mmCIF file of C-alpha atoms in Angstrom:
data_model
loop_
_atom_site.group_PDB
_atom_site.id
_atom_site.type_symbol
_atom_site.label_atom_id
_atom_site.label_comp_id
_atom_site.label_asym_id
_atom_site.label_seq_id
_atom_site.Cartn_x
_atom_site.Cartn_y
_atom_site.Cartn_z
ATOM 1 C CA VAL Y 197 -12.589 -8.868 -7.181
ATOM 2 C CA PHE Y 198 -12.433 -12.632 -6.837
ATOM 3 C CA GLY Y 199 -14.163 -12.987 -3.474
ATOM 4 C CA SER Y 200 -12.900 -15.173 -0.688
ATOM 5 C CA GLY Y 201 -10.578 -18.102 -1.190
ATOM 6 C CA THR Y 202 -7.424 -18.722 -3.172
ATOM 7 C CA VAL Y 203 -7.260 -17.939 -6.864
ATOM 8 C CA GLN Y 204 -4.808 -19.765 -9.084
ATOM 9 C CA VAL Y 205 -3.511 -17.369 -11.737
ATOM 10 C CA GLY Y 206 -1.922 -19.100 -14.687
ATOM 11 C CA ALA Y 207 0.905 -17.707 -16.779
ATOM 12 C CA THR Y 208 -0.185 -16.030 -19.985
ATOM 13 C CA VAL Y 209 -0.562 -18.478 -22.835
ATOM 14 C CA PRO Y 210 1.528 -16.847 -25.579
ATOM 15 C CA ALA Y 211 0.593 -16.705 -29.220
ATOM 16 C CA ALA Y 212 3.638 -16.837 -31.432
ATOM 17 C CA ALA Y 213 2.849 -16.374 -35.131
ATOM 18 C CA PRO Y 214 0.982 -17.898 -36.839
ATOM 19 C CA TYR Y 215 -1.053 -18.783 -33.724
ATOM 20 C CA GLY Y 216 -2.182 -15.241 -33.074
ATOM 21 C CA GLU Y 217 -2.760 -14.063 -36.625
ATOM 22 C CA ARG Y 218 -6.156 -12.509 -37.140
ATOM 23 C CA HIS Y 219 -8.097 -14.456 -39.725
ATOM 24 C CA LYS Y 220 -10.828 -11.822 -39.720
ATOM 25 C CA VAL Y 221 -9.958 -8.329 -40.927
ATOM 26 C CA ALA Y 222 -12.370 -5.398 -41.146
ATOM 27 C CA ALA Y 223 -11.166 -2.230 -42.843
ATOM 28 C CA HIS Y 224 -13.370 0.826 -43.136
ATOM 29 C CA LEU Y 225 -13.345 2.784 -46.370
ATOM 30 C CA GLN Y 226 -12.266 6.403 -46.560
ATOM 31 C CA ASN Y 227 -11.918 8.941 -49.380
ATOM 32 C CA ASP Y 228 -8.407 10.353 -49.585
ATOM 33 C CA ALA Y 229 -7.510 13.869 -50.730
ATOM 34 C CA ARG Y 230 -7.722 12.775 -54.366
ATOM 35 C CA GLY Y 231 -11.146 11.210 -53.852
ATOM 36 C CA ARG Y 232 -9.856 7.642 -54.077
ATOM 37 C CA LEU Y 233 -10.909 4.873 -51.704
ATOM 38 C CA VAL Y 234 -8.341 3.801 -49.106
ATOM 39 C CA PRO Y 235 -8.575 1.294 -46.219
ATOM 40 C CA ALA Y 236 -8.718 2.825 -42.743
ATOM 41 C CA LEU Y 237 -9.208 1.934 -39.092
ATOM 42 C CA HIS Y 238 -10.687 3.926 -36.240
ATOM 43 C CA ARG Y 239 -8.305 5.607 -33.850
ATOM 44 C CA ALA Y 240 -8.531 4.184 -30.341
ATOM 45 C CA ARG Y 241 -11.870 5.139 -28.743
ATOM 46 C CA SER Y 242 -12.608 7.596 -31.537
ATOM 47 C CA PRO Y 243 -14.856 7.725 -34.613
ATOM 48 C CA GLU Y 244 -11.994 9.339 -36.536
ATOM 49 C CA LEU Y 245 -10.499 7.152 -39.270
ATOM 50 C CA GLU Y 246 -6.802 6.744 -39.959
ATOM 51 C CA PRO Y 247 -5.606 5.378 -43.350
ATOM 52 C CA ILE Y 248 -3.565 2.172 -43.046
ATOM 53 C CA HIS Y 249 -1.168 0.514 -45.466
ATOM 54 C CA GLU Y 250 -0.305 -2.698 -43.651
ATOM 55 C CA CYS Y 251 -1.621 -4.927 -40.851
ATOM 56 C CA PRO Y 252 1.124 -7.265 -39.560
ATOM 57 C CA ALA Y 253 -1.188 -8.855 -36.962
ATOM 58 C CA SER Y 254 -3.470 -10.195 -39.714
ATOM 59 C CA ASP Y 255 -3.318 -13.287 -41.854
ATOM 60 C CA ALA Y 256 -1.502 -12.326 -45.055
ATOM 61 C CA LEU Y 257 -4.234 -13.631 -47.353
ATOM 62 C CA ALA Y 258 -6.884 -11.635 -45.470
ATOM 63 C CA TRP Y 259 -4.993 -8.350 -45.622
ATOM 64 C CA ASP Y 260 -3.879 -8.801 -49.234
ATOM 65 C CA LEU Y 261 -7.497 -9.455 -50.215
ATOM 66 C CA VAL Y 262 -8.626 -6.301 -48.401
ATOM 67 C CA GLU Y 263 -6.060 -4.217 -50.259
ATOM 68 C CA ARG Y 264 -6.895 -5.739 -53.641
ATOM 69 C CA THR Y 265 -10.624 -5.274 -53.029
ATOM 70 C CA VAL Y 266 -10.171 -1.575 -52.273
ATOM 71 C CA GLU Y 267 -8.026 -1.224 -55.376
ATOM 72 C CA LEU Y 268 -10.723 -2.830 -57.547
ATOM 73 C CA LEU Y 269 -13.522 -0.797 -55.966
ATOM 74 C CA ASN Y 270 -11.775 2.321 -57.223
ATOM 75 C CA GLU Y 271 -12.756 1.202 -60.719
ATOM 76 C CA LEU Y 272 -16.404 1.840 -59.776
ATOM 77 C CA PRO Y 273 -17.972 5.294 -59.446
ATOM 78 C CA HIS Y 274 -18.869 4.786 -55.765
ATOM 79 C CA ARG Y 275 -17.207 6.574 -52.876
ATOM 80 C CA ALA Y 276 -16.916 5.999 -49.139
ATOM 81 C CA TRP Y 277 -19.814 6.785 -46.815
ATOM 82 C CA ASP Y 278 -19.222 9.272 -44.020
ATOM 83 C CA PRO Y 279 -21.997 10.152 -41.545
ATOM 84 C CA TRP Y 280 -21.021 13.840 -41.510
ATOM 85 C CA PHE Y 281 -19.403 14.661 -44.857
ATOM 86 C CA ALA Y 282 -20.743 12.002 -47.257
ATOM 87 C CA PRO Y 283 -24.003 10.605 -45.807
ATOM 88 C CA ASN Y 284 -25.396 9.646 -49.225
ATOM 89 C CA GLU Y 285 -22.408 7.635 -50.458
ATOM 90 C CA LEU Y 286 -22.536 3.850 -50.805
ATOM 91 C CA LEU Y 287 -19.436 2.051 -49.513
ATOM 92 C CA ARG Y 288 -18.614 1.574 -45.823
ATOM 93 C CA SER Y 289 -16.249 -1.316 -45.092
ATOM 94 C CA VAL Y 290 -14.502 -4.414 -46.399
ATOM 95 C CA LEU Y 291 -14.582 -7.500 -44.183
ATOM 96 C CA VAL Y 292 -12.549 -10.645 -44.907
ATOM 97 C CA ARG Y 293 -12.592 -13.907 -42.960
ATOM 98 C CA THR Y 294 -9.977 -16.481 -43.947
ATOM 99 C CA THR Y 295 -9.469 -20.029 -42.703
ATOM 100 C CA THR Y 296 -6.444 -22.226 -42.154
ATOM 101 C CA LEU Y 297 -7.611 -24.171 -45.228
ATOM 102 C CA GLY Y 298 -7.038 -21.089 -47.386
ATOM 103 C CA GLU Y 299 -10.692 -20.147 -47.890
ATOM 104 C CA ALA Y 300 -11.690 -16.491 -47.761
ATOM 105 C CA HIS Y 301 -15.156 -14.959 -47.423
ATOM 106 C CA LEU Y 302 -15.198 -11.352 -48.588
ATOM 107 C CA VAL Y 303 -18.036 -9.125 -47.361
ATOM 108 C CA LEU Y 304 -18.544 -5.648 -48.764
ATOM 109 C CA VAL Y 305 -20.534 -3.464 -46.368
ATOM 110 C CA ALA Y 306 -22.662 -0.844 -48.124
ATOM 111 C CA THR Y 307 -25.457 1.527 -47.183
ATOM 112 C CA ARG Y 308 -27.727 -0.067 -49.808
ATOM 113 C CA PRO Y 309 -28.102 -3.727 -50.822
ATOM 114 C CA GLU Y 310 -27.260 -3.097 -54.474
ATOM 115 C CA VAL Y 311 -23.712 -2.204 -55.531
ATOM 116 C CA PRO Y 312 -23.854 -1.344 -59.249
ATOM 117 C CA GLY Y 313 -20.852 -2.673 -61.134
ATOM 118 C CA LEU Y 314 -19.814 -5.226 -58.510
ATOM 119 C CA ASP Y 315 -20.645 -8.101 -60.875
ATOM 120 C CA ASP Y 316 -17.884 -6.856 -63.172
ATOM 121 C CA LEU Y 317 -15.333 -7.275 -60.379
ATOM 122 C CA LEU Y 318 -16.252 -10.793 -59.228
ATOM 123 C CA ASP Y 319 -13.735 -12.676 -61.386
ATOM 124 C CA ASP Y 320 -10.903 -10.401 -60.261
ATOM 125 C CA LEU Y 321 -11.942 -10.739 -56.607
ATOM 126 C CA HIS Y 322 -11.964 -14.534 -56.887
ATOM 127 C CA GLU Y 323 -8.559 -14.404 -58.570
ATOM 128 C CA ALA Y 324 -7.323 -12.307 -55.626
ATOM 129 C CA GLY Y 325 -8.282 -15.125 -53.237
ATOM 130 C CA ALA Y 326 -11.970 -14.699 -52.372
ATOM 131 C CA THR Y 327 -13.787 -18.041 -52.366
ATOM 132 C CA SER Y 328 -17.080 -16.360 -51.410
ATOM 133 C CA ILE Y 329 -18.321 -12.803 -51.940
ATOM 134 C CA SER Y 330 -21.268 -11.203 -50.135
ATOM 135 C CA VAL Y 331 -22.762 -7.754 -49.627
ATOM 136 C CA ASN Y 332 -24.011 -6.644 -46.221
ATOM 137 C CA CYS Y 333 -26.428 -3.710 -46.024
ATOM 138 C CA ASN Y 334 -25.778 -1.362 -43.118
ATOM 139 C CA ASP Y 335 -27.495 2.024 -43.301
ATOM 140 C CA GLY Y 336 -27.393 2.607 -39.555
ATOM 141 C CA ASP Y 337 -25.180 3.490 -36.619
ATOM 142 C CA LEU Y 338 -21.520 4.377 -37.134
ATOM 143 C CA ALA Y 339 -20.579 2.096 -34.222
ATOM 144 C CA ARG Y 340 -22.120 -0.971 -35.868
ATOM 145 C CA LEU Y 341 -19.972 -2.785 -38.423
ATOM 146 C CA LEU Y 342 -22.673 -4.965 -39.966
ATOM 147 C CA GLY Y 343 -26.340 -4.525 -40.749
ATOM 148 C CA PRO Y 344 -29.045 -7.199 -40.405
ATOM 149 C CA LYS Y 345 -29.126 -8.400 -44.028
ATOM 150 C CA THR Y 346 -26.344 -10.126 -45.972
ATOM 151 C CA GLU Y 347 -26.725 -11.347 -49.554
ATOM 152 C CA ARG Y 348 -24.308 -13.766 -51.207
ATOM 153 C CA TRP Y 349 -23.185 -12.659 -54.665
ATOM 154 C CA SER Y 350 -20.761 -15.447 -55.586
ATOM 155 C CA GLY Y 351 -19.311 -18.660 -54.150
ATOM 156 C CA PRO Y 352 -20.403 -20.821 -51.163
ATOM 157 C CA GLU Y 353 -22.495 -19.307 -48.365
ATOM 158 C CA PHE Y 354 -19.915 -20.161 -45.713
ATOM 159 C CA VAL Y 355 -16.322 -21.202 -45.073
ATOM 160 C CA MET Y 356 -15.099 -24.230 -43.115
ATOM 161 C CA GLU Y 357 -12.539 -24.078 -40.289
ATOM 162 C CA PRO Y 358 -10.932 -27.228 -38.815
ATOM 163 C CA LEU Y 359 -10.375 -26.744 -35.096
ATOM 164 C CA ALA Y 360 -9.922 -29.079 -32.124
ATOM 165 C CA GLY Y 361 -10.662 -32.142 -34.245
ATOM 166 C CA LEU Y 362 -13.914 -30.672 -35.620
ATOM 167 C CA ARG Y 363 -14.859 -28.817 -38.792
ATOM 168 C CA TYR Y 364 -16.835 -25.626 -38.131
ATOM 169 C CA ARG Y 365 -19.159 -24.010 -40.642
ATOM 170 C CA ILE Y 366 -18.917 -20.215 -40.410
ATOM 171 C CA ALA Y 367 -21.289 -17.735 -42.017
ATOM 172 C CA PRO Y 368 -19.867 -14.281 -42.847
ATOM 173 C CA THR Y 369 -21.708 -12.452 -40.049
ATOM 174 C CA ALA Y 370 -21.509 -15.148 -37.347
ATOM 175 C CA PHE Y 371 -19.218 -14.605 -34.354
ATOM 176 C CA PHE Y 372 -16.116 -16.817 -34.347
ATOM 177 C CA GLN Y 373 -12.728 -16.235 -32.771
ATOM 178 C CA THR Y 374 -10.475 -14.417 -35.222
ATOM 179 C CA SER Y 375 -7.349 -16.451 -34.390
ATOM 180 C CA PRO Y 376 -8.175 -20.136 -35.112
ATOM 181 C CA ARG Y 377 -5.037 -21.684 -33.643
ATOM 182 C CA MET Y 378 -5.240 -19.726 -30.405
ATOM 183 C CA ALA Y 379 -8.979 -20.470 -30.354
ATOM 184 C CA GLU Y 380 -7.948 -24.122 -30.287
ATOM 185 C CA ARG Y 381 -5.863 -23.441 -27.204
ATOM 186 C CA LEU Y 382 -8.777 -21.590 -25.635
ATOM 187 C CA VAL Y 383 -11.074 -24.561 -26.258
ATOM 188 C CA GLU Y 384 -8.586 -26.912 -24.608
ATOM 189 C CA HIS Y 385 -8.405 -24.734 -21.495
ATOM 190 C CA VAL Y 386 -12.197 -24.342 -21.216
ATOM 191 C CA VAL Y 387 -12.739 -28.096 -21.451
ATOM 192 C CA GLU Y 388 -9.990 -28.630 -18.880
ATOM 193 C CA ALA Y 389 -11.461 -25.985 -16.551
ATOM 194 C CA LEU Y 390 -14.986 -27.422 -16.618
ATOM 195 C CA ALA Y 391 -13.800 -31.054 -16.691
ATOM 196 C CA PRO Y 392 -17.187 -32.482 -17.741
ATOM 197 C CA GLY Y 393 -17.844 -36.169 -17.210
ATOM 198 C CA PRO Y 394 -20.125 -38.631 -19.037
ATOM 199 C CA ASP Y 395 -23.028 -37.821 -16.684
ATOM 200 C CA ASP Y 396 -22.813 -34.027 -16.889
ATOM 201 C CA THR Y 397 -25.169 -31.554 -18.531
ATOM 202 C CA VAL Y 398 -23.399 -28.420 -19.793
ATOM 203 C CA ALA Y 399 -24.784 -25.058 -20.937
ATOM 204 C CA ASP Y 400 -22.819 -22.844 -23.313
ATOM 205 C CA LEU Y 401 -24.101 -19.278 -23.038
ATOM 206 C CA TYR Y 402 -23.490 -16.865 -25.919
ATOM 207 C CA CYS Y 403 -22.369 -19.919 -27.895
ATOM 208 C CA GLY Y 404 -21.956 -18.307 -31.323
ATOM 209 C CA ALA Y 405 -21.338 -20.995 -33.947
ATOM 210 C CA GLY Y 406 -20.588 -23.588 -31.261
ATOM 211 C CA LEU Y 407 -16.848 -23.070 -30.746
ATOM 212 C CA LEU Y 408 -17.003 -24.262 -27.118
ATOM 213 C CA THR Y 409 -20.275 -26.197 -27.299
ATOM 214 C CA LEU Y 410 -19.158 -28.928 -29.659
ATOM 215 C CA PRO Y 411 -15.858 -29.912 -27.981
ATOM 216 C CA LEU Y 412 -17.726 -30.043 -24.664
ATOM 217 C CA ALA Y 413 -20.327 -32.332 -26.272
ATOM 218 C CA ARG Y 414 -17.584 -34.841 -27.061
ATOM 219 C CA VAL Y 415 -17.000 -35.506 -23.356
ATOM 220 C CA ALA Y 416 -20.275 -34.577 -21.589
ATOM 221 C CA ARG Y 417 -23.596 -36.434 -21.505
ATOM 222 C CA THR Y 418 -25.503 -33.551 -23.058
ATOM 223 C CA VAL Y 419 -24.754 -29.933 -23.978
ATOM 224 C CA PHE Y 420 -26.935 -27.066 -25.146
ATOM 225 C CA GLY Y 421 -25.949 -23.689 -26.541
ATOM 226 C CA ILE Y 422 -27.782 -20.349 -26.369
ATOM 227 C CA GLU Y 423 -27.181 -17.585 -28.903
ATOM 228 C CA ALA Y 424 -29.157 -14.539 -30.085
ATOM 229 C CA ASN Y 425 -27.683 -14.615 -33.616
ATOM 230 C CA VAL Y 426 -29.967 -16.943 -35.589
ATOM 231 C CA ARG Y 427 -27.417 -17.267 -38.415
ATOM 232 C CA ALA Y 428 -24.843 -18.567 -35.948
ATOM 233 C CA ILE Y 429 -27.343 -21.111 -34.598
ATOM 234 C CA VAL Y 430 -27.949 -22.422 -38.118
ATOM 235 C CA ASP Y 431 -24.202 -22.867 -38.579
ATOM 236 C CA ALA Y 432 -23.790 -24.520 -35.171
ATOM 237 C CA ARG Y 433 -26.503 -27.067 -35.898
ATOM 238 C CA ALA Y 434 -25.024 -27.848 -39.299
ATOM 239 C CA THR Y 435 -21.559 -28.261 -37.767
ATOM 240 C CA ALA Y 436 -22.885 -30.599 -35.077
ATOM 241 C CA ALA Y 437 -24.633 -32.745 -37.689
ATOM 242 C CA ALA Y 438 -21.577 -32.816 -39.958
ATOM 243 C CA ASN Y 439 -19.420 -33.984 -37.049
ATOM 244 C CA GLY Y 440 -21.884 -36.652 -35.917
ATOM 245 C CA LEU Y 441 -22.642 -35.065 -32.532
ATOM 246 C CA ARG Y 442 -26.180 -35.983 -31.451
ATOM 247 C CA ASN Y 443 -26.023 -35.045 -27.767
ATOM 248 C CA VAL Y 444 -26.034 -31.296 -28.413
ATOM 249 C CA ALA Y 445 -28.858 -28.811 -29.003
ATOM 250 C CA PHE Y 446 -28.803 -25.139 -29.978
ATOM 251 C CA HIS Y 447 -31.464 -22.559 -29.140
ATOM 252 C CA ALA Y 448 -31.797 -19.060 -30.557
ATOM 253 C CA GLY Y 449 -32.715 -16.486 -27.930
ATOM 254 C CA GLN Y 450 -31.585 -14.367 -25.021
ATOM 255 C CA VAL Y 451 -29.413 -15.942 -22.330
ATOM 256 C CA ALA Y 452 -31.507 -14.602 -19.434
ATOM 257 C CA ASP Y 453 -34.640 -16.176 -20.953
ATOM 258 C CA ALA Y 454 -32.842 -19.496 -21.381
ATOM 259 C CA LEU Y 455 -31.726 -19.532 -17.743
ATOM 260 C CA ALA Y 456 -35.316 -18.869 -16.693
ATOM 261 C CA ALA Y 457 -36.389 -21.801 -18.903
ATOM 262 C CA CYS Y 458 -33.832 -23.983 -17.080
ATOM 263 C CA ARG Y 459 -35.397 -23.038 -13.755
ATOM 264 C CA ARG Y 460 -38.872 -23.899 -15.077
ATOM 265 C CA GLY Y 461 -37.693 -27.260 -16.397
ATOM 266 C CA GLU Y 462 -38.211 -26.312 -20.051
ATOM 267 C CA LEU Y 463 -34.479 -26.684 -20.670
ATOM 268 C CA PRO Y 464 -32.097 -29.023 -18.839
ATOM 269 C CA ARG Y 465 -30.645 -27.742 -15.594
ATOM 270 C CA PRO Y 466 -26.889 -27.536 -16.251
ATOM 271 C CA ARG Y 467 -24.306 -28.669 -13.755
ATOM 272 C CA LEU Y 468 -21.556 -26.848 -15.677
ATOM 273 C CA VAL Y 469 -21.688 -23.562 -17.608
ATOM 274 C CA ALA Y 470 -19.391 -22.046 -20.231
ATOM 275 C CA MET Y 471 -19.961 -18.426 -21.249
ATOM 276 C CA ASP Y 472 -18.295 -16.075 -23.691
ATOM 277 C CA PRO Y 473 -20.400 -12.886 -23.572
ATOM 278 C CA PRO Y 474 -20.000 -9.823 -25.802
ATOM 279 C CA ARG Y 475 -17.984 -6.841 -24.586
ATOM 280 C CA GLU Y 476 -20.956 -5.505 -22.584
ATOM 281 C CA GLY Y 477 -20.710 -8.516 -20.292
ATOM 282 C CA LEU Y 478 -23.404 -10.569 -18.602
ATOM 283 C CA GLY Y 479 -25.900 -8.092 -17.226
ATOM 284 C CA SER Y 480 -27.708 -8.310 -13.892
ATOM 285 C CA ASP Y 481 -30.488 -10.606 -15.145
ATOM 286 C CA VAL Y 482 -27.989 -13.233 -16.305
ATOM 287 C CA VAL Y 483 -26.058 -13.037 -13.028
ATOM 288 C CA GLU Y 484 -29.334 -13.487 -11.152
ATOM 289 C CA GLY Y 485 -30.218 -16.471 -13.319
ATOM 290 C CA LEU Y 486 -26.879 -18.085 -12.531
ATOM 291 C CA ARG Y 487 -27.347 -17.353 -8.834
ATOM 292 C CA GLN Y 488 -30.656 -19.195 -8.833
ATOM 293 C CA LEU Y 489 -29.370 -22.159 -10.844
ATOM 294 C CA ARG Y 490 -26.089 -22.337 -8.887
ATOM 295 C CA PRO Y 491 -24.098 -24.563 -11.279
ATOM 296 C CA ALA Y 492 -21.128 -26.436 -9.835
ATOM 297 C CA ARG Y 493 -18.599 -24.683 -12.062
ATOM 298 C CA LEU Y 494 -18.443 -21.747 -14.481
ATOM 299 C CA ALA Y 495 -15.892 -21.026 -17.216
ATOM 300 C CA TYR Y 496 -16.076 -17.343 -18.143
ATOM 301 C CA VAL Y 497 -14.258 -16.263 -21.328
ATOM 302 C CA SER Y 498 -13.815 -12.492 -21.667
ATOM 303 C CA CYS Y 499 -12.243 -10.181 -24.238
ATOM 304 C CA GLU Y 500 -12.781 -7.038 -22.131
ATOM 305 C CA PRO Y 501 -10.913 -6.820 -18.762
ATOM 306 C CA ALA Y 502 -13.004 -3.893 -17.470
ATOM 307 C CA THR Y 503 -16.268 -5.742 -18.069
ATOM 308 C CA LEU Y 504 -14.787 -8.921 -16.626
ATOM 309 C CA ARG Y 505 -13.974 -7.073 -13.400
ATOM 310 C CA THR Y 506 -17.530 -5.749 -13.130
ATOM 311 C CA ASP Y 507 -19.024 -9.186 -13.758
ATOM 312 C CA LEU Y 508 -16.693 -10.938 -11.312
ATOM 313 C CA LEU Y 509 -17.772 -8.509 -8.593
ATOM 314 C CA ALA Y 510 -21.421 -9.229 -9.435
ATOM 315 C CA LEU Y 511 -20.834 -12.990 -9.486
ATOM 316 C CA ALA Y 512 -19.019 -12.783 -6.145
ATOM 317 C CA ALA Y 513 -22.035 -10.990 -4.673
ATOM 318 C CA ALA Y 514 -24.225 -13.737 -6.184
ATOM 319 C CA GLY Y 515 -22.318 -16.428 -4.283
ATOM 320 C CA PHE Y 516 -19.548 -17.509 -6.681
ATOM 321 C CA ARG Y 517 -15.809 -17.379 -6.118
ATOM 322 C CA ALA Y 518 -13.097 -17.385 -8.764
ATOM 323 C CA THR Y 519 -10.658 -20.290 -8.400
ATOM 324 C CA ALA Y 520 -8.405 -19.776 -11.431
ATOM 325 C CA ALA Y 521 -7.615 -17.085 -13.979
ATOM 326 C CA LEU Y 522 -5.728 -17.497 -17.233
ATOM 327 C CA PRO Y 523 -4.908 -14.696 -19.707
ATOM 328 C CA LEU Y 524 -4.384 -15.711 -23.332
ATOM 329 C CA ASP Y 525 -2.443 -13.604 -25.828
ATOM 330 C CA MET Y 526 -4.899 -14.083 -28.688
ATOM 331 C CA PHE Y 527 -3.781 -11.015 -30.632
ATOM 332 C CA PRO Y 528 0.006 -10.443 -30.528
ATOM 333 C CA GLN Y 529 1.290 -6.900 -31.081
ATOM 334 C CA THR Y 530 -2.029 -5.445 -29.895
ATOM 335 C CA ALA Y 531 -3.344 -4.235 -26.533
ATOM 336 C CA LEU Y 532 -6.067 -6.896 -26.492
ATOM 337 C CA VAL Y 533 -6.084 -9.900 -24.178
ATOM 338 C CA GLU Y 534 -8.499 -12.793 -23.752
ATOM 339 C CA SER Y 535 -9.125 -14.125 -20.240
ATOM 340 C CA LEU Y 536 -10.520 -17.378 -18.894
ATOM 341 C CA VAL Y 537 -11.760 -17.348 -15.299
ATOM 342 C CA THR Y 538 -13.062 -20.463 -13.531
ATOM 343 C CA LEU Y 539 -15.657 -19.960 -10.778
ATOM 344 C CA GLU Y 540 -17.403 -22.210 -8.266
ATOM 345 C CA PRO Y 541 -20.091 -21.609 -5.661
ATOM 346 C CA ALA Y 542 -18.632 -20.135 -2.499
ATOM 347 C CA ARG Y 543 -18.655 -22.573 0.364
#
């Protein structure tokens, strides 16, 4: 998988509580036998929902707020949406993102943008711990948690998370690691793996809200991030400005297009590259773009071992060799693992 050469495999970085607690909890809504709303999660690799009554791997505030929200929603006449048995119902999921500062953004996912009666619950939801409350409209695919439009109903538009000496602004639908303290460890290892100097240009692909971009900007000459989620780019720019970082730029768009722009000279040609792609992985066009740019070092963060294997084979064929691999136990008591692999051009 790793190509020729020696690969240094680090010991797993453990995540003892509270380091691995999930600060983002998404519970789907289900109608029980009495017709009441209950929180539920999908069975592994199945659309079937299973009611849940506790979530020990989650931040206590996040899970308590989920439970209280479901309890309050039962005061309204709305029931849970089901693509087969209740396709015309309104409520789909409850999403909560908490921070280490004690903030909590509650997002109610519904099939329509209006949730009649929700205004009557706002005070109780704030009392339960929600600092912000939003409604996301998702009338589409079962496999998609969130739809394209989110409307704030009460409280600030975002929460703030201190991490690695920076304060990140996070919108409710923007990607951000769910375990802030282990994310801090991840950032440290990525910066160490790339080891940027004061003359280096760094690209952060799939940058989200700038989790890796901004710490890299503190030690590199210049850094730019690429992300398809426009909301995340807005947050990343605001976070950079709030932290006084002026040597960083963020661009909304597809990663393959950005790499092509680097080759044409429309974006800087990076010497170092960080990348944290979605579960689908890089794709052949991104691998080809990296092959043509041939950066001196890559730091690949992956949450999906099967995809990571596929991409490492493709990167090996494109002329890169893995030099180090480090698994991180981001989510204790679950089957999930985060991996950081460092690659360099094959000699």
